[in-house]
Amino acid sequence: MIDTLLALVPFYGLFLIAGVVAVSCLAVPLPSSMLVMASGGFAAAGDLVLWQVIVVAFVGFVLGDQTAFGIARWGGPKLLDRLKGRSGTGAAILRAESLVENWGAAAVLLSRTVISPLGPWTSYIGGAAGLGWLPFTLAAIIGAALWSSAYASLGYIFADQIANIASMILNGAGFILAAMVAFGSGWWLWRSWKAMRAELRMAQAEKTGAGK
């Protein structure tokens, strides 16, 4: 599959990347991560532009996420019941369901970094379970940005070792990279949350002082 997609990159380029990433977000088994990483390698060779690869992968990811969320919001629990009944998807859906129940919108971010195979299913679960659109979208956008940047940059930096890196990711060693990305995003969210709280406290203090 990946060989076929790579052969099409010279002809369809960025449109192919965006399309494959978007469709993979609907739980269609396409090697989107490998394609984005290989496209980073093409950028290193001068055939593509790195920032364009990152942007189209990000856009495809966001569009796919929103589509999956919308489908599940429209289909509701009945859609999930039908998906759970399919062979090979039931276990993944149950894991995603447990993740969303325990972590809420944070599960969406985790499923796009540390446990990316559950990404499509958390979108479906979030939509069907009534997770708010705004929390879902914010977490999904951050996760999509991290995912797109990480894989495209990996391919760009290690263009001559893409096959080895792909093998590591497929064998599970890529968990370390994903964990680092997740840690970085968590740190950024924590700092942003602290800054927001500080601003709210200052605003409240100014309002109280003005009232006196």
Tab-separated table of C-alpha atoms in Angstrom:
chain	number	residue	atom	x	y	z
A	1	MET	CA	0.000	0.000	0.000
A	2	ILE	CA	2.657	2.533	1.016
A	3	ASP	CA	4.680	1.800	-2.133
A	4	THR	CA	1.639	2.552	-4.284
A	5	LEU	CA	0.964	5.809	-2.474
A	6	LEU	CA	4.585	6.916	-2.720
A	7	ALA	CA	4.521	6.255	-6.449
A	8	LEU	CA	1.557	8.625	-6.731
A	9	VAL	CA	3.185	11.475	-4.779
A	10	PRO	CA	5.061	12.896	-7.822
A	11	PHE	CA	1.742	13.140	-9.691
A	12	TYR	CA	-0.688	14.261	-6.999
A	13	GLY	CA	1.670	15.594	-4.312
A	14	LEU	CA	0.059	17.671	-1.589
A	15	PHE	CA	-3.503	16.754	-2.590
A	16	LEU	CA	-2.689	13.081	-2.088
A	17	ILE	CA	-1.192	13.727	1.365
A	18	ALA	CA	-4.223	15.715	2.535
A	19	GLY	CA	-6.653	13.160	1.130
A	20	VAL	CA	-4.960	10.111	2.639
A	21	VAL	CA	-4.635	11.747	6.056
A	22	ALA	CA	-8.288	12.872	6.028
A	23	VAL	CA	-9.603	9.442	5.017
A	24	SER	CA	-7.406	7.658	7.578
A	25	CYS	CA	-9.069	9.780	10.296
A	26	LEU	CA	-12.296	7.956	9.433
A	27	ALA	CA	-10.698	4.657	10.544
A	28	VAL	CA	-9.899	3.587	6.988
A	29	PRO	CA	-6.635	1.589	7.211
A	30	LEU	CA	-4.275	3.793	5.205
A	31	PRO	CA	-0.575	4.340	6.108
A	32	SER	CA	-0.955	8.082	6.632
A	33	SER	CA	1.887	8.431	9.145
A	34	MET	CA	4.314	6.649	6.835
A	35	LEU	CA	3.169	8.776	3.895
A	36	VAL	CA	3.682	12.050	5.779
A	37	MET	CA	7.087	10.933	6.993
A	38	ALA	CA	8.116	9.866	3.495
A	39	SER	CA	6.836	13.202	2.165
A	40	GLY	CA	9.190	14.894	4.602
A	41	GLY	CA	11.939	12.903	2.910
A	42	PHE	CA	10.757	14.155	-0.472
A	43	ALA	CA	10.983	17.688	0.924
A	44	ALA	CA	14.574	17.059	1.988
A	45	ALA	CA	15.322	15.988	-1.584
A	46	GLY	CA	13.749	19.168	-2.946
A	47	ASP	CA	10.709	17.510	-4.522
A	48	LEU	CA	8.301	19.019	-1.986
A	49	VAL	CA	8.377	21.918	0.484
A	50	LEU	CA	8.457	20.926	4.163
A	51	TRP	CA	6.097	23.584	5.517
A	52	GLN	CA	3.583	22.765	2.797
A	53	VAL	CA	3.708	19.075	3.713
A	54	ILE	CA	3.064	19.952	7.362
A	55	VAL	CA	0.204	22.310	6.500
A	56	VAL	CA	-1.645	19.945	4.158
A	57	ALA	CA	-1.215	17.021	6.575
A	58	PHE	CA	-2.579	19.229	9.353
A	59	VAL	CA	-5.520	20.399	7.241
A	60	GLY	CA	-6.322	16.836	6.189
A	61	PHE	CA	-6.168	15.706	9.806
A	62	VAL	CA	-8.506	18.456	11.018
A	63	LEU	CA	-10.990	17.847	8.199
A	64	GLY	CA	-10.979	14.109	8.859
A	65	ASP	CA	-11.425	14.617	12.595
A	66	GLN	CA	-14.342	16.979	12.102
A	67	THR	CA	-15.979	14.609	9.620
A	68	ALA	CA	-15.701	11.628	11.984
A	69	PHE	CA	-17.000	13.706	14.885
A	70	GLY	CA	-19.921	14.992	12.805
A	71	ILE	CA	-20.830	11.520	11.526
A	72	ALA	CA	-20.872	10.134	15.066
A	73	ARG	CA	-22.836	13.110	16.424
A	74	TRP	CA	-25.418	12.505	13.702
A	75	GLY	CA	-25.423	8.699	14.045
A	76	GLY	CA	-25.293	8.642	17.839
A	77	PRO	CA	-24.937	5.528	19.999
A	78	LYS	CA	-26.612	3.376	17.352
A	79	LEU	CA	-23.688	3.986	15.012
A	80	LEU	CA	-21.223	2.939	17.709
A	81	ASP	CA	-23.190	-0.232	18.372
A	82	ARG	CA	-22.923	-1.152	14.696
A	83	LEU	CA	-19.184	-0.409	14.672
A	84	LYS	CA	-18.631	-2.474	17.813
A	85	GLY	CA	-20.283	-5.404	16.108
A	86	ARG	CA	-17.709	-5.456	13.312
A	87	SER	CA	-14.837	-7.858	13.634
A	88	GLY	CA	-11.516	-6.183	14.354
A	89	THR	CA	-12.973	-2.874	15.533
A	90	GLY	CA	-14.896	-3.748	18.686
A	91	ALA	CA	-11.864	-3.945	20.978
A	92	ALA	CA	-10.391	-0.683	19.689
A	93	ILE	CA	-13.706	1.121	20.172
A	94	LEU	CA	-14.027	-0.145	23.733
A	95	ARG	CA	-10.512	1.082	24.555
A	96	ALA	CA	-11.269	4.468	23.001
A	97	GLU	CA	-14.566	4.629	24.876
A	98	SER	CA	-12.838	3.978	28.186
A	99	LEU	CA	-10.191	6.589	27.360
A	100	VAL	CA	-12.784	9.270	26.589
A	101	GLU	CA	-14.822	8.441	29.698
A	102	ASN	CA	-11.763	8.774	31.936
A	103	TRP	CA	-9.976	11.683	30.276
A	104	GLY	CA	-12.569	13.616	28.294
A	105	ALA	CA	-11.086	16.003	25.728
A	106	ALA	CA	-7.559	15.116	26.911
A	107	ALA	CA	-8.161	11.654	25.434
A	108	VAL	CA	-8.436	13.261	22.013
A	109	LEU	CA	-4.965	14.763	22.384
A	110	LEU	CA	-3.508	11.509	23.724
A	111	SER	CA	-4.979	9.554	20.830
A	112	ARG	CA	-3.152	11.767	18.353
A	113	THR	CA	0.244	11.425	20.005
A	114	VAL	CA	0.953	8.564	22.417
A	115	ILE	CA	-1.778	6.170	21.257
A	116	SER	CA	-2.460	7.348	17.724
A	117	PRO	CA	-4.111	4.069	16.542
A	118	LEU	CA	-7.125	5.043	18.667
A	119	GLY	CA	-7.371	8.497	17.073
A	120	PRO	CA	-10.275	7.817	14.691
A	121	TRP	CA	-12.221	5.973	17.348
A	122	THR	CA	-11.935	8.765	19.918
A	123	SER	CA	-13.417	11.103	17.289
A	124	TYR	CA	-16.360	8.764	16.815
A	125	ILE	CA	-16.747	8.218	20.559
A	126	GLY	CA	-16.534	11.943	21.276
A	127	GLY	CA	-19.241	12.733	18.748
A	128	ALA	CA	-21.586	9.954	19.803
A	129	ALA	CA	-21.077	10.455	23.545
A	130	GLY	CA	-21.865	14.166	23.384
A	131	LEU	CA	-18.374	15.524	24.023
A	132	GLY	CA	-18.472	19.267	23.453
A	133	TRP	CA	-17.464	20.381	19.991
A	134	LEU	CA	-15.152	23.146	21.220
A	135	PRO	CA	-13.114	21.007	23.683
A	136	PHE	CA	-12.880	18.268	21.064
A	137	THR	CA	-11.791	20.663	18.341
A	138	LEU	CA	-9.147	22.424	20.457
A	139	ALA	CA	-7.603	19.115	21.535
A	140	ALA	CA	-7.816	17.708	18.004
A	141	ILE	CA	-6.166	20.778	16.464
A	142	ILE	CA	-3.256	20.677	18.922
A	143	GLY	CA	-2.849	16.945	18.355
A	144	ALA	CA	-3.017	17.336	14.575
A	145	ALA	CA	-0.368	20.072	14.647
A	146	LEU	CA	1.971	17.957	16.779
A	147	TRP	CA	1.407	14.829	14.697
A	148	SER	CA	1.890	16.542	11.328
A	149	SER	CA	4.984	18.447	12.438
A	150	ALA	CA	6.595	15.448	14.119
A	151	TYR	CA	6.216	12.970	11.249
A	152	ALA	CA	7.072	15.396	8.451
A	153	SER	CA	10.110	16.689	10.355
A	154	LEU	CA	11.280	13.159	11.086
A	155	GLY	CA	11.221	12.365	7.391
A	156	TYR	CA	12.985	15.614	6.549
A	157	ILE	CA	15.773	15.232	9.120
A	158	PHE	CA	16.335	11.515	8.659
A	159	ALA	CA	15.557	11.265	4.954
A	160	ASP	CA	18.176	8.579	4.375
A	161	GLN	CA	16.888	6.435	7.239
A	162	ILE	CA	13.135	6.558	6.663
A	163	ALA	CA	12.809	2.792	6.217
A	164	ASN	CA	14.482	2.123	9.569
A	165	ILE	CA	12.412	4.732	11.386
A	166	ALA	CA	9.199	3.398	9.847
A	167	SER	CA	10.108	-0.079	11.033
A	168	MET	CA	10.714	1.233	14.556
A	169	ILE	CA	7.347	2.967	14.636
A	170	LEU	CA	5.523	-0.087	13.340
A	171	ASN	CA	7.265	-2.273	15.923
A	172	GLY	CA	6.309	0.012	18.788
A	173	ALA	CA	9.601	1.745	19.470
A	174	GLY	CA	8.055	4.929	18.123
A	175	PHE	CA	6.158	5.092	21.419
A	176	ILE	CA	9.145	6.936	22.867
A	177	LEU	CA	8.885	9.659	20.255
A	178	ALA	CA	5.146	9.905	20.733
A	179	ALA	CA	5.592	10.136	24.495
A	180	MET	CA	8.055	12.995	24.056
A	181	VAL	CA	5.606	14.830	21.824
A	182	ALA	CA	2.799	14.245	24.323
A	183	PHE	CA	4.973	15.452	27.199
A	184	GLY	CA	5.834	18.614	25.303
A	185	SER	CA	2.199	19.318	24.485
A	186	GLY	CA	1.171	18.656	28.077
A	187	TRP	CA	3.815	21.059	29.336
A	188	TRP	CA	2.621	23.728	26.900
A	189	LEU	CA	-1.000	23.250	27.965
A	190	TRP	CA	-0.022	23.456	31.628
A	191	ARG	CA	1.916	26.682	31.111
A	192	SER	CA	-0.964	28.163	29.107
A	193	TRP	CA	-3.427	27.189	31.820
A	194	LYS	CA	-1.279	28.816	34.519
A	195	ALA	CA	-0.928	31.997	32.471
A	196	MET	CA	-4.680	32.111	31.899
A	197	ARG	CA	-5.375	31.677	35.617
A	198	ALA	CA	-2.929	34.459	36.450
A	199	GLU	CA	-4.624	36.800	33.978
A	200	LEU	CA	-8.067	35.968	35.384
A	201	ARG	CA	-6.869	36.644	38.923
A	202	MET	CA	-5.385	39.980	37.900
A	203	ALA	CA	-8.569	40.954	36.105
A	204	GLN	CA	-10.646	39.969	39.120
A	205	ALA	CA	-8.366	41.912	41.464
A	206	GLU	CA	-8.603	45.010	39.256
A	207	LYS	CA	-12.379	44.687	39.128
A	208	THR	CA	-12.565	44.338	42.916
A	209	GLY	CA	-10.291	47.365	43.378
A	210	ALA	CA	-12.372	49.428	40.993
A	211	GLY	CA	-15.522	48.458	42.876
A	212	LYS	CA	-14.106	49.842	46.097
